[in-house]
Amino acid sequence: MRKLFILFFILNLAATGFAQVKVQNLLTENKPNPISVDALNPRFSWQIDGSGRRAVMQTAFELTVRSAKNKHEVWKTGKIMSEQSMYIAYAGEPLKSGQEYTWQVRV
């Protein structure tokens, strides 16, 4: 029983040490949650939070844009090996005026 407890403690400690970074300050055309965007190819930006860890860097990202109404995927970059996290230009099918879209990024 004691060995099991020690093993659980070590695994828990290891899992905490490898926790993922958080993505924060998501912006569309330099605005958080804009009501409207007048750009044909809006640009997306974000920051990563390493929670006080040193030398945390982004090595890749994947950005997805969806219709807010029916969750239909409008554009997906696929995995891009890049440290860039500012001004990623939309390159999908033309966005419709008056329609709401959401986006997410994985790093």
PDB file of N, CA and C in Angstrom:
ATOM      1  N   MET A   1       0.832  -1.199   0.000  1.00  0.00           N
ATOM      2  CA  MET A   1       0.000   0.000   0.000  1.00  0.00           C
ATOM      3  C   MET A   1       0.871   1.255   0.000  1.00  0.00           C
ATOM      4  N   ARG A   2       1.931   1.224   0.797  1.00  0.00           N
ATOM      5  CA  ARG A   2       2.812   2.389   0.883  1.00  0.00           C
ATOM      6  C   ARG A   2       3.507   2.636  -0.459  1.00  0.00           C
ATOM      7  N   LYS A   3       3.918   1.555  -1.144  1.00  0.00           N
ATOM      8  CA  LYS A   3       4.559   1.701  -2.449  1.00  0.00           C
ATOM      9  C   LYS A   3       3.587   2.313  -3.462  1.00  0.00           C
ATOM     10  N   LEU A   4       2.337   1.906  -3.383  1.00  0.00           N
ATOM     11  CA  LEU A   4       1.320   2.448  -4.264  1.00  0.00           C
ATOM     12  C   LEU A   4       1.132   3.948  -4.025  1.00  0.00           C
ATOM     13  N   PHE A   5       1.116   4.348  -2.772  1.00  0.00           N
ATOM     14  CA  PHE A   5       0.985   5.765  -2.427  1.00  0.00           C
ATOM     15  C   PHE A   5       2.172   6.562  -2.955  1.00  0.00           C
ATOM     16  N   ILE A   6       3.378   6.033  -2.797  1.00  0.00           N
ATOM     17  CA  ILE A   6       4.584   6.729  -3.273  1.00  0.00           C
ATOM     18  C   ILE A   6       4.552   6.843  -4.792  1.00  0.00           C
ATOM     19  N   LEU A   7       4.152   5.763  -5.463  1.00  0.00           N
ATOM     20  CA  LEU A   7       4.049   5.800  -6.919  1.00  0.00           C
ATOM     21  C   LEU A   7       3.032   6.849  -7.366  1.00  0.00           C
ATOM     22  N   PHE A   8       1.872   6.890  -6.729  1.00  0.00           N
ATOM     23  CA  PHE A   8       0.855   7.891  -7.044  1.00  0.00           C
ATOM     24  C   PHE A   8       1.407   9.306  -6.837  1.00  0.00           C
ATOM     25  N   PHE A   9       2.120   9.531  -5.762  1.00  0.00           N
ATOM     26  CA  PHE A   9       2.691  10.846  -5.465  1.00  0.00           C
ATOM     27  C   PHE A   9       3.687  11.260  -6.538  1.00  0.00           C
ATOM     28  N   ILE A  10       4.554  10.347  -6.958  1.00  0.00           N
ATOM     29  CA  ILE A  10       5.558  10.661  -7.975  1.00  0.00           C
ATOM     30  C   ILE A  10       4.895  10.951  -9.318  1.00  0.00           C
ATOM     31  N   LEU A  11       3.896  10.142  -9.679  1.00  0.00           N
ATOM     32  CA  LEU A  11       3.188  10.383 -10.948  1.00  0.00           C
ATOM     33  C   LEU A  11       2.450  11.712 -10.933  1.00  0.00           C
ATOM     34  N   ASN A  12       1.848  12.057  -9.824  1.00  0.00           N
ATOM     35  CA  ASN A  12       1.149  13.326  -9.692  1.00  0.00           C
ATOM     36  C   ASN A  12       2.128  14.496  -9.801  1.00  0.00           C
ATOM     37  N   LEU A  13       3.279  14.358  -9.170  1.00  0.00           N
ATOM     38  CA  LEU A  13       4.305  15.400  -9.241  1.00  0.00           C
ATOM     39  C   LEU A  13       4.811  15.567 -10.672  1.00  0.00           C
ATOM     40  N   ALA A  14       5.025  14.456 -11.363  1.00  0.00           N
ATOM     41  CA  ALA A  14       5.484  14.510 -12.749  1.00  0.00           C
ATOM     42  C   ALA A  14       4.441  15.153 -13.654  1.00  0.00           C
ATOM     43  N   ALA A  15       3.184  14.815 -13.462  1.00  0.00           N
ATOM     44  CA  ALA A  15       2.117  15.393 -14.284  1.00  0.00           C
ATOM     45  C   ALA A  15       2.009  16.893 -14.069  1.00  0.00           C
ATOM     46  N   THR A  16       2.194  17.339 -12.854  1.00  0.00           N
ATOM     47  CA  THR A  16       2.158  18.767 -12.557  1.00  0.00           C
ATOM     48  C   THR A  16       3.322  19.483 -13.224  1.00  0.00           C
ATOM     49  N   GLY A  17       4.473  18.855 -13.253  1.00  0.00           N
ATOM     50  CA  GLY A  17       5.655  19.454 -13.866  1.00  0.00           C
ATOM     51  C   GLY A  17       5.541  19.615 -15.359  1.00  0.00           C
ATOM     52  N   PHE A  18       4.735  18.776 -16.008  1.00  0.00           N
ATOM     53  CA  PHE A  18       4.573  18.837 -17.451  1.00  0.00           C
ATOM     54  C   PHE A  18       3.250  19.468 -17.856  1.00  0.00           C
ATOM     55  N   ALA A  19       2.671  20.284 -17.010  1.00  0.00           N
ATOM     56  CA  ALA A  19       1.396  20.930 -17.321  1.00  0.00           C
ATOM     57  C   ALA A  19       1.545  21.812 -18.552  1.00  0.00           C
ATOM     58  N   GLN A  20       0.483  21.920 -19.303  1.00  0.00           N
ATOM     59  CA  GLN A  20       0.519  22.696 -20.534  1.00  0.00           C
ATOM     60  C   GLN A  20       0.470  24.187 -20.241  1.00  0.00           C
ATOM     61  N   VAL A  21       0.918  24.953 -21.215  1.00  0.00           N
ATOM     62  CA  VAL A  21       0.858  26.404 -21.092  1.00  0.00           C
ATOM     63  C   VAL A  21      -0.552  26.871 -21.432  1.00  0.00           C
ATOM     64  N   LYS A  22      -0.877  28.068 -20.995  1.00  0.00           N
ATOM     65  CA  LYS A  22      -2.191  28.649 -21.291  1.00  0.00           C
ATOM     66  C   LYS A  22      -2.047  29.672 -22.413  1.00  0.00           C
ATOM     67  N   VAL A  23      -3.071  29.732 -23.240  1.00  0.00           N
ATOM     68  CA  VAL A  23      -3.142  30.762 -24.269  1.00  0.00           C
ATOM     69  C   VAL A  23      -4.045  31.856 -23.723  1.00  0.00           C
ATOM     70  N   GLN A  24      -3.606  33.096 -23.812  1.00  0.00           N
ATOM     71  CA  GLN A  24      -4.378  34.210 -23.260  1.00  0.00           C
ATOM     72  C   GLN A  24      -4.290  35.422 -24.180  1.00  0.00           C
ATOM     73  N   ASN A  25      -5.079  36.419 -23.874  1.00  0.00           N
ATOM     74  CA  ASN A  25      -5.112  37.681 -24.629  1.00  0.00           C
ATOM     75  C   ASN A  25      -5.337  37.445 -26.122  1.00  0.00           C
ATOM     76  N   LEU A  26      -6.375  36.678 -26.441  1.00  0.00           N
ATOM     77  CA  LEU A  26      -6.713  36.442 -27.841  1.00  0.00           C
ATOM     78  C   LEU A  26      -7.290  37.718 -28.440  1.00  0.00           C
ATOM     79  N   LEU A  27      -6.752  38.125 -29.580  1.00  0.00           N
ATOM     80  CA  LEU A  27      -7.159  39.369 -30.234  1.00  0.00           C
ATOM     81  C   LEU A  27      -7.476  39.120 -31.704  1.00  0.00           C
ATOM     82  N   THR A  28      -8.476  39.830 -32.195  1.00  0.00           N
ATOM     83  CA  THR A  28      -8.797  39.860 -33.618  1.00  0.00           C
ATOM     84  C   THR A  28      -8.654  41.297 -34.061  1.00  0.00           C
ATOM     85  N   GLU A  29      -7.738  41.540 -34.988  1.00  0.00           N
ATOM     86  CA  GLU A  29      -7.426  42.911 -35.406  1.00  0.00           C
ATOM     87  C   GLU A  29      -7.148  43.799 -34.184  1.00  0.00           C
ATOM     88  N   ASN A  30      -6.375  43.291 -33.250  1.00  0.00           N
ATOM     89  CA  ASN A  30      -5.955  43.997 -32.028  1.00  0.00           C
ATOM     90  C   ASN A  30      -7.100  44.330 -31.085  1.00  0.00           C
ATOM     91  N   LYS A  31      -8.218  43.633 -31.208  1.00  0.00           N
ATOM     92  CA  LYS A  31      -9.360  43.880 -30.324  1.00  0.00           C
ATOM     93  C   LYS A  31      -9.811  42.575 -29.677  1.00  0.00           C
ATOM     94  N   PRO A  32     -10.069  42.598 -28.366  1.00  0.00           N
ATOM     95  CA  PRO A  32     -10.638  41.410 -27.730  1.00  0.00           C
ATOM     96  C   PRO A  32     -12.153  41.377 -27.975  1.00  0.00           C
ATOM     97  N   ASN A  33     -12.656  40.297 -28.489  1.00  0.00           N
ATOM     98  CA  ASN A  33     -14.100  40.124 -28.743  1.00  0.00           C
ATOM     99  C   ASN A  33     -14.727  41.285 -29.508  1.00  0.00           C
ATOM    100  N   PRO A  34     -14.227  41.602 -30.699  1.00  0.00           N
ATOM    101  CA  PRO A  34     -14.815  42.717 -31.444  1.00  0.00           C
ATOM    102  C   PRO A  34     -16.241  42.408 -31.896  1.00  0.00           C
ATOM    103  N   ILE A  35     -17.068  43.430 -31.909  1.00  0.00           N
ATOM    104  CA  ILE A  35     -18.447  43.279 -32.375  1.00  0.00           C
ATOM    105  C   ILE A  35     -18.463  43.144 -33.900  1.00  0.00           C
ATOM    106  N   SER A  36     -17.598  43.900 -34.554  1.00  0.00           N
ATOM    107  CA  SER A  36     -17.479  43.781 -36.004  1.00  0.00           C
ATOM    108  C   SER A  36     -16.031  44.021 -36.409  1.00  0.00           C
ATOM    109  N   VAL A  37     -15.677  43.461 -37.557  1.00  0.00           N
ATOM    110  CA  VAL A  37     -14.334  43.621 -38.106  1.00  0.00           C
ATOM    111  C   VAL A  37     -14.500  44.000 -39.562  1.00  0.00           C
ATOM    112  N   ASP A  38     -13.833  45.059 -39.982  1.00  0.00           N
ATOM    113  CA  ASP A  38     -14.001  45.511 -41.368  1.00  0.00           C
ATOM    114  C   ASP A  38     -12.895  45.017 -42.304  1.00  0.00           C
ATOM    115  N   ALA A  39     -12.103  44.052 -41.880  1.00  0.00           N
ATOM    116  CA  ALA A  39     -11.036  43.506 -42.715  1.00  0.00           C
ATOM    117  C   ALA A  39     -11.526  42.250 -43.436  1.00  0.00           C
ATOM    118  N   LEU A  40     -11.153  42.116 -44.710  1.00  0.00           N
ATOM    119  CA  LEU A  40     -11.509  40.913 -45.457  1.00  0.00           C
ATOM    120  C   LEU A  40     -10.750  39.702 -44.942  1.00  0.00           C
ATOM    121  N   ASN A  41      -9.506  39.917 -44.536  1.00  0.00           N
ATOM    122  CA  ASN A  41      -8.668  38.865 -43.980  1.00  0.00           C
ATOM    123  C   ASN A  41      -8.201  39.299 -42.591  1.00  0.00           C
ATOM    124  N   PRO A  42      -9.056  39.142 -41.581  1.00  0.00           N
ATOM    125  CA  PRO A  42      -8.677  39.596 -40.243  1.00  0.00           C
ATOM    126  C   PRO A  42      -7.432  38.871 -39.742  1.00  0.00           C
ATOM    127  N   ARG A  43      -6.716  39.547 -38.862  1.00  0.00           N
ATOM    128  CA  ARG A  43      -5.486  39.003 -38.297  1.00  0.00           C
ATOM    129  C   ARG A  43      -5.722  38.626 -36.837  1.00  0.00           C
ATOM    130  N   PHE A  44      -5.146  37.503 -36.440  1.00  0.00           N
ATOM    131  CA  PHE A  44      -5.320  36.961 -35.104  1.00  0.00           C
ATOM    132  C   PHE A  44      -3.998  37.012 -34.346  1.00  0.00           C
ATOM    133  N   SER A  45      -4.092  37.296 -33.050  1.00  0.00           N
ATOM    134  CA  SER A  45      -2.908  37.340 -32.194  1.00  0.00           C
ATOM    135  C   SER A  45      -3.237  36.735 -30.841  1.00  0.00           C
ATOM    136  N   TRP A  46      -2.225  36.249 -30.135  1.00  0.00           N
ATOM    137  CA  TRP A  46      -2.397  35.680 -28.803  1.00  0.00           C
ATOM    138  C   TRP A  46      -1.067  35.707 -28.064  1.00  0.00           C
ATOM    139  N   GLN A  47      -1.138  35.433 -26.778  1.00  0.00           N
ATOM    140  CA  GLN A  47       0.047  35.311 -25.937  1.00  0.00           C
ATOM    141  C   GLN A  47      -0.031  33.986 -25.200  1.00  0.00           C
ATOM    142  N   ILE A  48       1.131  33.456 -24.843  1.00  0.00           N
ATOM    143  CA  ILE A  48       1.141  32.248 -24.038  1.00  0.00           C
ATOM    144  C   ILE A  48       1.607  32.590 -22.633  1.00  0.00           C
ATOM    145  N   ASP A  49       1.071  31.855 -21.668  1.00  0.00           N
ATOM    146  CA  ASP A  49       1.414  32.053 -20.265  1.00  0.00           C
ATOM    147  C   ASP A  49       2.036  30.764 -19.757  1.00  0.00           C
ATOM    148  N   GLY A  50       3.303  30.833 -19.408  1.00  0.00           N
ATOM    149  CA  GLY A  50       4.011  29.671 -18.897  1.00  0.00           C
ATOM    150  C   GLY A  50       3.900  29.513 -17.400  1.00  0.00           C
ATOM    151  N   SER A  51       3.020  30.267 -16.765  1.00  0.00           N
ATOM    152  CA  SER A  51       2.766  30.183 -15.320  1.00  0.00           C
ATOM    153  C   SER A  51       4.045  30.270 -14.494  1.00  0.00           C
ATOM    154  N   GLY A  52       4.829  31.275 -14.775  1.00  0.00           N
ATOM    155  CA  GLY A  52       6.028  31.516 -13.975  1.00  0.00           C
ATOM    156  C   GLY A  52       7.228  30.661 -14.348  1.00  0.00           C
ATOM    157  N   ARG A  53       7.080  29.781 -15.319  1.00  0.00           N
ATOM    158  CA  ARG A  53       8.222  28.970 -15.749  1.00  0.00           C
ATOM    159  C   ARG A  53       9.107  29.793 -16.669  1.00  0.00           C
ATOM    160  N   ARG A  54      10.379  29.497 -16.634  1.00  0.00           N
ATOM    161  CA  ARG A  54      11.324  30.218 -17.471  1.00  0.00           C
ATOM    162  C   ARG A  54      11.467  29.545 -18.825  1.00  0.00           C
ATOM    163  N   ALA A  55      11.771  30.353 -19.823  1.00  0.00           N
ATOM    164  CA  ALA A  55      12.091  29.881 -21.179  1.00  0.00           C
ATOM    165  C   ALA A  55      10.957  29.070 -21.819  1.00  0.00           C
ATOM    166  N   VAL A  56       9.711  29.464 -21.600  1.00  0.00           N
ATOM    167  CA  VAL A  56       8.581  28.808 -22.261  1.00  0.00           C
ATOM    168  C   VAL A  56       8.413  29.471 -23.622  1.00  0.00           C
ATOM    169  N   MET A  57       8.443  28.656 -24.665  1.00  0.00           N
ATOM    170  CA  MET A  57       8.326  29.176 -26.025  1.00  0.00           C
ATOM    171  C   MET A  57       7.310  28.372 -26.815  1.00  0.00           C
ATOM    172  N   GLN A  58       6.662  29.041 -27.714  1.00  0.00           N
ATOM    173  CA  GLN A  58       5.762  28.383 -28.655  1.00  0.00           C
ATOM    174  C   GLN A  58       6.609  27.874 -29.812  1.00  0.00           C
ATOM    175  N   THR A  59       6.387  26.633 -30.217  1.00  0.00           N
ATOM    176  CA  THR A  59       7.115  26.092 -31.371  1.00  0.00           C
ATOM    177  C   THR A  59       6.197  25.828 -32.559  1.00  0.00           C
ATOM    178  N   ALA A  60       4.881  25.761 -32.302  1.00  0.00           N
ATOM    179  CA  ALA A  60       3.921  25.509 -33.372  1.00  0.00           C
ATOM    180  C   ALA A  60       2.552  26.001 -32.928  1.00  0.00           C
ATOM    181  N   PHE A  61       1.647  26.171 -33.898  1.00  0.00           N
ATOM    182  CA  PHE A  61       0.269  26.540 -33.587  1.00  0.00           C
ATOM    183  C   PHE A  61      -0.663  25.946 -34.619  1.00  0.00           C
ATOM    184  N   GLU A  62      -1.933  25.877 -34.235  1.00  0.00           N
ATOM    185  CA  GLU A  62      -3.005  25.470 -35.147  1.00  0.00           C
ATOM    186  C   GLU A  62      -4.195  26.370 -34.856  1.00  0.00           C
ATOM    187  N   LEU A  63      -4.650  27.090 -35.857  1.00  0.00           N
ATOM    188  CA  LEU A  63      -5.733  28.053 -35.686  1.00  0.00           C
ATOM    189  C   LEU A  63      -6.971  27.555 -36.430  1.00  0.00           C
ATOM    190  N   THR A  64      -8.130  27.640 -35.776  1.00  0.00           N
ATOM    191  CA  THR A  64      -9.393  27.207 -36.375  1.00  0.00           C
ATOM    192  C   THR A  64     -10.433  28.315 -36.237  1.00  0.00           C
ATOM    193  N   VAL A  65     -11.123  28.619 -37.326  1.00  0.00           N
ATOM    194  CA  VAL A  65     -12.214  29.597 -37.331  1.00  0.00           C
ATOM    195  C   VAL A  65     -13.499  28.842 -37.649  1.00  0.00           C
ATOM    196  N   ARG A  66     -14.543  29.115 -36.843  1.00  0.00           N
ATOM    197  CA  ARG A  66     -15.839  28.442 -37.019  1.00  0.00           C
ATOM    198  C   ARG A  66     -16.959  29.464 -37.060  1.00  0.00           C
ATOM    199  N   SER A  67     -18.028  29.081 -37.726  1.00  0.00           N
ATOM    200  CA  SER A  67     -19.258  29.867 -37.683  1.00  0.00           C
ATOM    201  C   SER A  67     -19.845  29.710 -36.292  1.00  0.00           C
ATOM    202  N   ALA A  68     -20.191  30.804 -35.642  1.00  0.00           N
ATOM    203  CA  ALA A  68     -20.750  30.739 -34.289  1.00  0.00           C
ATOM    204  C   ALA A  68     -22.161  30.153 -34.309  1.00  0.00           C
ATOM    205  N   LYS A  69     -22.836  30.294 -35.421  1.00  0.00           N
ATOM    206  CA  LYS A  69     -24.232  29.841 -35.520  1.00  0.00           C
ATOM    207  C   LYS A  69     -24.344  28.320 -35.537  1.00  0.00           C
ATOM    208  N   ASN A  70     -23.614  27.664 -36.438  1.00  0.00           N
ATOM    209  CA  ASN A  70     -23.749  26.209 -36.573  1.00  0.00           C
ATOM    210  C   ASN A  70     -22.445  25.455 -36.309  1.00  0.00           C
ATOM    211  N   LYS A  71     -21.432  26.142 -35.829  1.00  0.00           N
ATOM    212  CA  LYS A  71     -20.129  25.537 -35.492  1.00  0.00           C
ATOM    213  C   LYS A  71     -19.418  24.926 -36.690  1.00  0.00           C
ATOM    214  N   HIS A  72     -19.841  25.297 -37.893  1.00  0.00           N
ATOM    215  CA  HIS A  72     -19.209  24.813 -39.119  1.00  0.00           C
ATOM    216  C   HIS A  72     -17.784  25.366 -39.200  1.00  0.00           C
ATOM    217  N   GLU A  73     -16.835  24.489 -39.443  1.00  0.00           N
ATOM    218  CA  GLU A  73     -15.440  24.909 -39.575  1.00  0.00           C
ATOM    219  C   GLU A  73     -15.258  25.653 -40.897  1.00  0.00           C
ATOM    220  N   VAL A  74     -14.815  26.895 -40.805  1.00  0.00           N
ATOM    221  CA  VAL A  74     -14.638  27.734 -41.985  1.00  0.00           C
ATOM    222  C   VAL A  74     -13.191  27.694 -42.472  1.00  0.00           C
ATOM    223  N   TRP A  75     -12.253  27.613 -41.525  1.00  0.00           N
ATOM    224  CA  TRP A  75     -10.831  27.607 -41.880  1.00  0.00           C
ATOM    225  C   TRP A  75     -10.027  26.945 -40.782  1.00  0.00           C
ATOM    226  N   LYS A  76      -9.064  26.154 -41.193  1.00  0.00           N
ATOM    227  CA  LYS A  76      -8.147  25.519 -40.244  1.00  0.00           C
ATOM    228  C   LYS A  76      -6.758  25.533 -40.865  1.00  0.00           C
ATOM    229  N   THR A  77      -5.795  26.029 -40.114  1.00  0.00           N
ATOM    230  CA  THR A  77      -4.440  26.153 -40.658  1.00  0.00           C
ATOM    231  C   THR A  77      -3.724  24.824 -40.755  1.00  0.00           C
ATOM    232  N   GLY A  78      -4.121  23.862 -39.918  1.00  0.00           N
ATOM    233  CA  GLY A  78      -3.275  22.683 -39.769  1.00  0.00           C
ATOM    234  C   GLY A  78      -2.106  23.084 -38.874  1.00  0.00           C
ATOM    235  N   LYS A  79      -1.266  22.156 -38.542  1.00  0.00           N
ATOM    236  CA  LYS A  79      -0.142  22.458 -37.651  1.00  0.00           C
ATOM    237  C   LYS A  79       0.915  23.255 -38.394  1.00  0.00           C
ATOM    238  N   ILE A  80       1.204  24.441 -37.880  1.00  0.00           N
ATOM    239  CA  ILE A  80       2.210  25.330 -38.456  1.00  0.00           C
ATOM    240  C   ILE A  80       3.389  25.394 -37.492  1.00  0.00           C
ATOM    241  N   MET A  81       4.548  24.978 -37.939  1.00  0.00           N
ATOM    242  CA  MET A  81       5.747  25.038 -37.106  1.00  0.00           C
ATOM    243  C   MET A  81       6.272  26.475 -37.149  1.00  0.00           C
ATOM    244  N   SER A  82       5.935  27.250 -36.119  1.00  0.00           N
ATOM    245  CA  SER A  82       6.310  28.657 -36.084  1.00  0.00           C
ATOM    246  C   SER A  82       6.184  29.201 -34.668  1.00  0.00           C
ATOM    247  N   GLU A  83       7.053  30.131 -34.334  1.00  0.00           N
ATOM    248  CA  GLU A  83       6.975  30.837 -33.060  1.00  0.00           C
ATOM    249  C   GLU A  83       6.043  32.040 -33.157  1.00  0.00           C
ATOM    250  N   GLN A  84       5.577  32.363 -34.361  1.00  0.00           N
ATOM    251  CA  GLN A  84       4.739  33.545 -34.582  1.00  0.00           C
ATOM    252  C   GLN A  84       3.408  33.412 -33.858  1.00  0.00           C
ATOM    253  N   SER A  85       3.019  34.481 -33.173  1.00  0.00           N
ATOM    254  CA  SER A  85       1.723  34.501 -32.480  1.00  0.00           C
ATOM    255  C   SER A  85       1.034  35.851 -32.646  1.00  0.00           C
ATOM    256  N   MET A  86       1.533  36.645 -33.578  1.00  0.00           N
ATOM    257  CA  MET A  86       0.935  37.962 -33.823  1.00  0.00           C
ATOM    258  C   MET A  86       0.620  38.117 -35.308  1.00  0.00           C
ATOM    259  N   TYR A  87      -0.554  38.666 -35.561  1.00  0.00           N
ATOM    260  CA  TYR A  87      -0.975  39.024 -36.910  1.00  0.00           C
ATOM    261  C   TYR A  87      -0.974  37.856 -37.888  1.00  0.00           C
ATOM    262  N   ILE A  88      -1.568  36.741 -37.470  1.00  0.00           N
ATOM    263  CA  ILE A  88      -1.752  35.607 -38.377  1.00  0.00           C
ATOM    264  C   ILE A  88      -2.989  35.922 -39.213  1.00  0.00           C
ATOM    265  N   ALA A  89      -2.806  36.107 -40.510  1.00  0.00           N
ATOM    266  CA  ALA A  89      -3.896  36.531 -41.392  1.00  0.00           C
ATOM    267  C   ALA A  89      -4.806  35.368 -41.764  1.00  0.00           C
ATOM    268  N   TYR A  90      -6.089  35.632 -41.744  1.00  0.00           N
ATOM    269  CA  TYR A  90      -7.103  34.672 -42.161  1.00  0.00           C
ATOM    270  C   TYR A  90      -6.907  34.364 -43.635  1.00  0.00           C
ATOM    271  N   ALA A  91      -6.973  33.088 -44.008  1.00  0.00           N
ATOM    272  CA  ALA A  91      -6.765  32.696 -45.401  1.00  0.00           C
ATOM    273  C   ALA A  91      -7.784  31.644 -45.843  1.00  0.00           C
ATOM    274  N   GLY A  92      -8.985  31.721 -45.310  1.00  0.00           N
ATOM    275  CA  GLY A  92     -10.020  30.751 -45.661  1.00  0.00           C
ATOM    276  C   GLY A  92     -11.007  31.320 -46.656  1.00  0.00           C
ATOM    277  N   GLU A  93     -12.152  30.642 -46.778  1.00  0.00           N
ATOM    278  CA  GLU A  93     -13.210  31.108 -47.675  1.00  0.00           C
ATOM    279  C   GLU A  93     -13.693  32.484 -47.208  1.00  0.00           C
ATOM    280  N   PRO A  94     -14.196  33.319 -48.107  1.00  0.00           N
ATOM    281  CA  PRO A  94     -14.615  34.667 -47.711  1.00  0.00           C
ATOM    282  C   PRO A  94     -15.631  34.646 -46.566  1.00  0.00           C
ATOM    283  N   LEU A  95     -15.412  35.502 -45.590  1.00  0.00           N
ATOM    284  CA  LEU A  95     -16.325  35.613 -44.455  1.00  0.00           C
ATOM    285  C   LEU A  95     -17.544  36.414 -44.865  1.00  0.00           C
ATOM    286  N   LYS A  96     -18.698  36.039 -44.335  1.00  0.00           N
ATOM    287  CA  LYS A  96     -19.948  36.699 -44.703  1.00  0.00           C
ATOM    288  C   LYS A  96     -20.222  37.868 -43.769  1.00  0.00           C
ATOM    289  N   SER A  97     -20.666  38.943 -44.336  1.00  0.00           N
ATOM    290  CA  SER A  97     -21.015  40.129 -43.563  1.00  0.00           C
ATOM    291  C   SER A  97     -22.197  39.835 -42.655  1.00  0.00           C
ATOM    292  N   GLY A  98     -22.144  40.337 -41.435  1.00  0.00           N
ATOM    293  CA  GLY A  98     -23.241  40.177 -40.493  1.00  0.00           C
ATOM    294  C   GLY A  98     -23.275  38.836 -39.784  1.00  0.00           C
ATOM    295  N   GLN A  99     -22.340  37.952 -40.086  1.00  0.00           N
ATOM    296  CA  GLN A  99     -22.310  36.642 -39.431  1.00  0.00           C
ATOM    297  C   GLN A  99     -21.239  36.635 -38.338  1.00  0.00           C
ATOM    298  N   GLU A 100     -21.544  35.939 -37.249  1.00  0.00           N
ATOM    299  CA  GLU A 100     -20.612  35.858 -36.128  1.00  0.00           C
ATOM    300  C   GLU A 100     -19.734  34.617 -36.277  1.00  0.00           C
ATOM    301  N   TYR A 101     -18.438  34.796 -35.994  1.00  0.00           N
ATOM    302  CA  TYR A 101     -17.478  33.705 -36.062  1.00  0.00           C
ATOM    303  C   TYR A 101     -16.724  33.622 -34.737  1.00  0.00           C
ATOM    304  N   THR A 102     -16.233  32.429 -34.451  1.00  0.00           N
ATOM    305  CA  THR A 102     -15.374  32.230 -33.282  1.00  0.00           C
ATOM    306  C   THR A 102     -14.062  31.629 -33.781  1.00  0.00           C
ATOM    307  N   TRP A 103     -13.033  31.778 -32.971  1.00  0.00           N
ATOM    308  CA  TRP A 103     -11.770  31.149 -33.334  1.00  0.00           C
ATOM    309  C   TRP A 103     -11.062  30.632 -32.101  1.00  0.00           C
ATOM    310  N   GLN A 104     -10.220  29.649 -32.326  1.00  0.00           N
ATOM    311  CA  GLN A 104      -9.420  29.091 -31.244  1.00  0.00           C
ATOM    312  C   GLN A 104      -8.041  28.768 -31.792  1.00  0.00           C
ATOM    313  N   VAL A 105      -7.080  28.711 -30.904  1.00  0.00           N
ATOM    314  CA  VAL A 105      -5.716  28.377 -31.300  1.00  0.00           C
ATOM    315  C   VAL A 105      -5.170  27.353 -30.326  1.00  0.00           C
ATOM    316  N   ARG A 106      -4.431  26.394 -30.869  1.00  0.00           N
ATOM    317  CA  ARG A 106      -3.697  25.416 -30.054  1.00  0.00           C
ATOM    318  C   ARG A 106      -2.223  25.669 -30.263  1.00  0.00           C
ATOM    319  N   VAL A 107      -1.468  25.642 -29.186  1.00  0.00           N
ATOM    320  CA  VAL A 107      -0.009  25.825 -29.293  1.00  0.00           C
ATOM    321  C   VAL A 107       0.687  24.600 -28.771  1.00  0.00           C
TER     322      VAL A 107
END
